[in-house]
Short mmCIF file of C-alpha atoms in Angstrom, two decimals:
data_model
loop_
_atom_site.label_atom_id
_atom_site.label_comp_id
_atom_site.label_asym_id
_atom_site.label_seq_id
_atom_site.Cartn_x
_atom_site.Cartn_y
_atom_site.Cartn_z
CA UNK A 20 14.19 3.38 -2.51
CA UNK A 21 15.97 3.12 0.92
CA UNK A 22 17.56 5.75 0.41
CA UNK A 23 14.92 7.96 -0.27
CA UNK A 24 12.96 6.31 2.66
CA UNK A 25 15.57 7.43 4.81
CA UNK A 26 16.08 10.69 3.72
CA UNK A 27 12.06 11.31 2.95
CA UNK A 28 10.39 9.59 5.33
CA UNK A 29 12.35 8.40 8.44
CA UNK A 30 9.51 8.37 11.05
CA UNK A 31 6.95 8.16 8.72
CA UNK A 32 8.26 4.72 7.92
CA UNK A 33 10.35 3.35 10.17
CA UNK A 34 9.45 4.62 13.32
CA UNK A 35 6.26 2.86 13.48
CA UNK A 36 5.23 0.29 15.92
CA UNK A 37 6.10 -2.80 13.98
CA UNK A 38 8.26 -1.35 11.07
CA UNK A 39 7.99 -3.89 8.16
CA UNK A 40 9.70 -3.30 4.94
CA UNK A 41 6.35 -4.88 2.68
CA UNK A 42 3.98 -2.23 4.27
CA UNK A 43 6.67 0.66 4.64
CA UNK A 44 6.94 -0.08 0.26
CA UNK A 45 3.30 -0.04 -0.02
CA UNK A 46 3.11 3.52 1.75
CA UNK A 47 5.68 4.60 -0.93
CA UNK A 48 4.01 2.73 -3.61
CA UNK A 49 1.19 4.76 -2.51
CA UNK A 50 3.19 8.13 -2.77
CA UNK A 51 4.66 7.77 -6.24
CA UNK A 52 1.14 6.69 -7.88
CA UNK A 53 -0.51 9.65 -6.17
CA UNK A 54 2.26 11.75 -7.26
CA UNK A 55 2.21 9.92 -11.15
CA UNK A 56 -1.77 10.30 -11.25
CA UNK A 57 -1.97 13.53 -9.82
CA UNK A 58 -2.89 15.17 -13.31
CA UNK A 59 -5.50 12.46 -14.00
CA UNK A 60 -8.05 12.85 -11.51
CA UNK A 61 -10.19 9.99 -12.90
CA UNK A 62 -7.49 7.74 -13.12
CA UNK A 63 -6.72 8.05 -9.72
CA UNK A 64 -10.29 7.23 -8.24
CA UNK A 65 -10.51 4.67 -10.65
CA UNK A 66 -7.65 2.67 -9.00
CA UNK A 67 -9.12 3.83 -5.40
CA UNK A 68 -12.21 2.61 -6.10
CA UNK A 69 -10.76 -0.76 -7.37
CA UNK A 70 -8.44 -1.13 -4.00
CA UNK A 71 -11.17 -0.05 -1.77
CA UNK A 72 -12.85 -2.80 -3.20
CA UNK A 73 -10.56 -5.74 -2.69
CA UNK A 74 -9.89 -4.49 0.73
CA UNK A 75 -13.65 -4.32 1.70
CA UNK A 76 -13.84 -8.37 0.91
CA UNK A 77 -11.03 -9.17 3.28
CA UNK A 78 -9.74 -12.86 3.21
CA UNK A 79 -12.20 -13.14 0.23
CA UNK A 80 -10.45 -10.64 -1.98
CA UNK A 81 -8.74 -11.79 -5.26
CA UNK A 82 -5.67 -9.02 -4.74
CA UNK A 83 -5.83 -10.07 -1.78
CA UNK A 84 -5.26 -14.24 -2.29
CA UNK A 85 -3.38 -14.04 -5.24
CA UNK A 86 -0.60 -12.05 -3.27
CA UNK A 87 -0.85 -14.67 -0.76
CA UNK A 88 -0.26 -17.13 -3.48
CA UNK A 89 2.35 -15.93 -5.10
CA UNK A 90 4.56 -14.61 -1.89
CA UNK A 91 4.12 -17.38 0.37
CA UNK A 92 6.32 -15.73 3.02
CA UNK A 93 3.61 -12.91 3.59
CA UNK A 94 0.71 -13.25 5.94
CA UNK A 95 -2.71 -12.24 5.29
CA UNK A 96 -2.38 -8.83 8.13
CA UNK A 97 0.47 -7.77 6.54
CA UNK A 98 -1.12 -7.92 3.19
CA UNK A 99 -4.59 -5.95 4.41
CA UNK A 100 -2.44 -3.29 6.03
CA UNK A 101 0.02 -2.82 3.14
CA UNK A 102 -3.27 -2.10 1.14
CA UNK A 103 -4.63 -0.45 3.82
CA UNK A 104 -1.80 2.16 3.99
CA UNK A 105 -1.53 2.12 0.41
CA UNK A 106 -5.06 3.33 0.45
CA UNK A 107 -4.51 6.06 2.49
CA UNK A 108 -2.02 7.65 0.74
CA UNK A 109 -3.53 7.76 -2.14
CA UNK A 110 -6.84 9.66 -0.50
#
């Protein structure tokens, strides 16, 4: 995936003001389901929908907590944007 990062998406991903590797892998998370679900429209607004969701509840989101949880290193606004620009690529 670095690689590809590199090669793909330099500035896209890592010249951003305050480059971090968790949201840089949600933005290519976000790229590879888009490009997976392209052929199932439905699908694809399904999971939207679902994300757009959790990130509308904030601190009070499920996703949200249980990634918190379960990756204690992470903090909640790096969490909401990784989702965030996970979101948007997928739009």
């Amino acid at each position: 995936n670095i690689d590809r990062a590199v090669d793909n998406y330099y500035s896209e991903l890592y010249e951003t003001e305050n480059f971090n590797t968790f949201v840089s892998s949600a933005v290519l998370l976000g790229k590879d389901v888009k490009r997976i679900l392209e052929d199932n429209r439905v699908a694809l607004d399904y999971f939207v929908e679902i994300l757009q969701n959790e990130v509308a509840l904030e601190d009070e989101g499920l996703l949200i907590n249980q990634m918190l949880e379960t990756h204690s290193s992470l903090k909640y606004e790096e969490v909401f944007e990784a989702l965030q620009k996970l979101l948007n690529e997928l739009k």
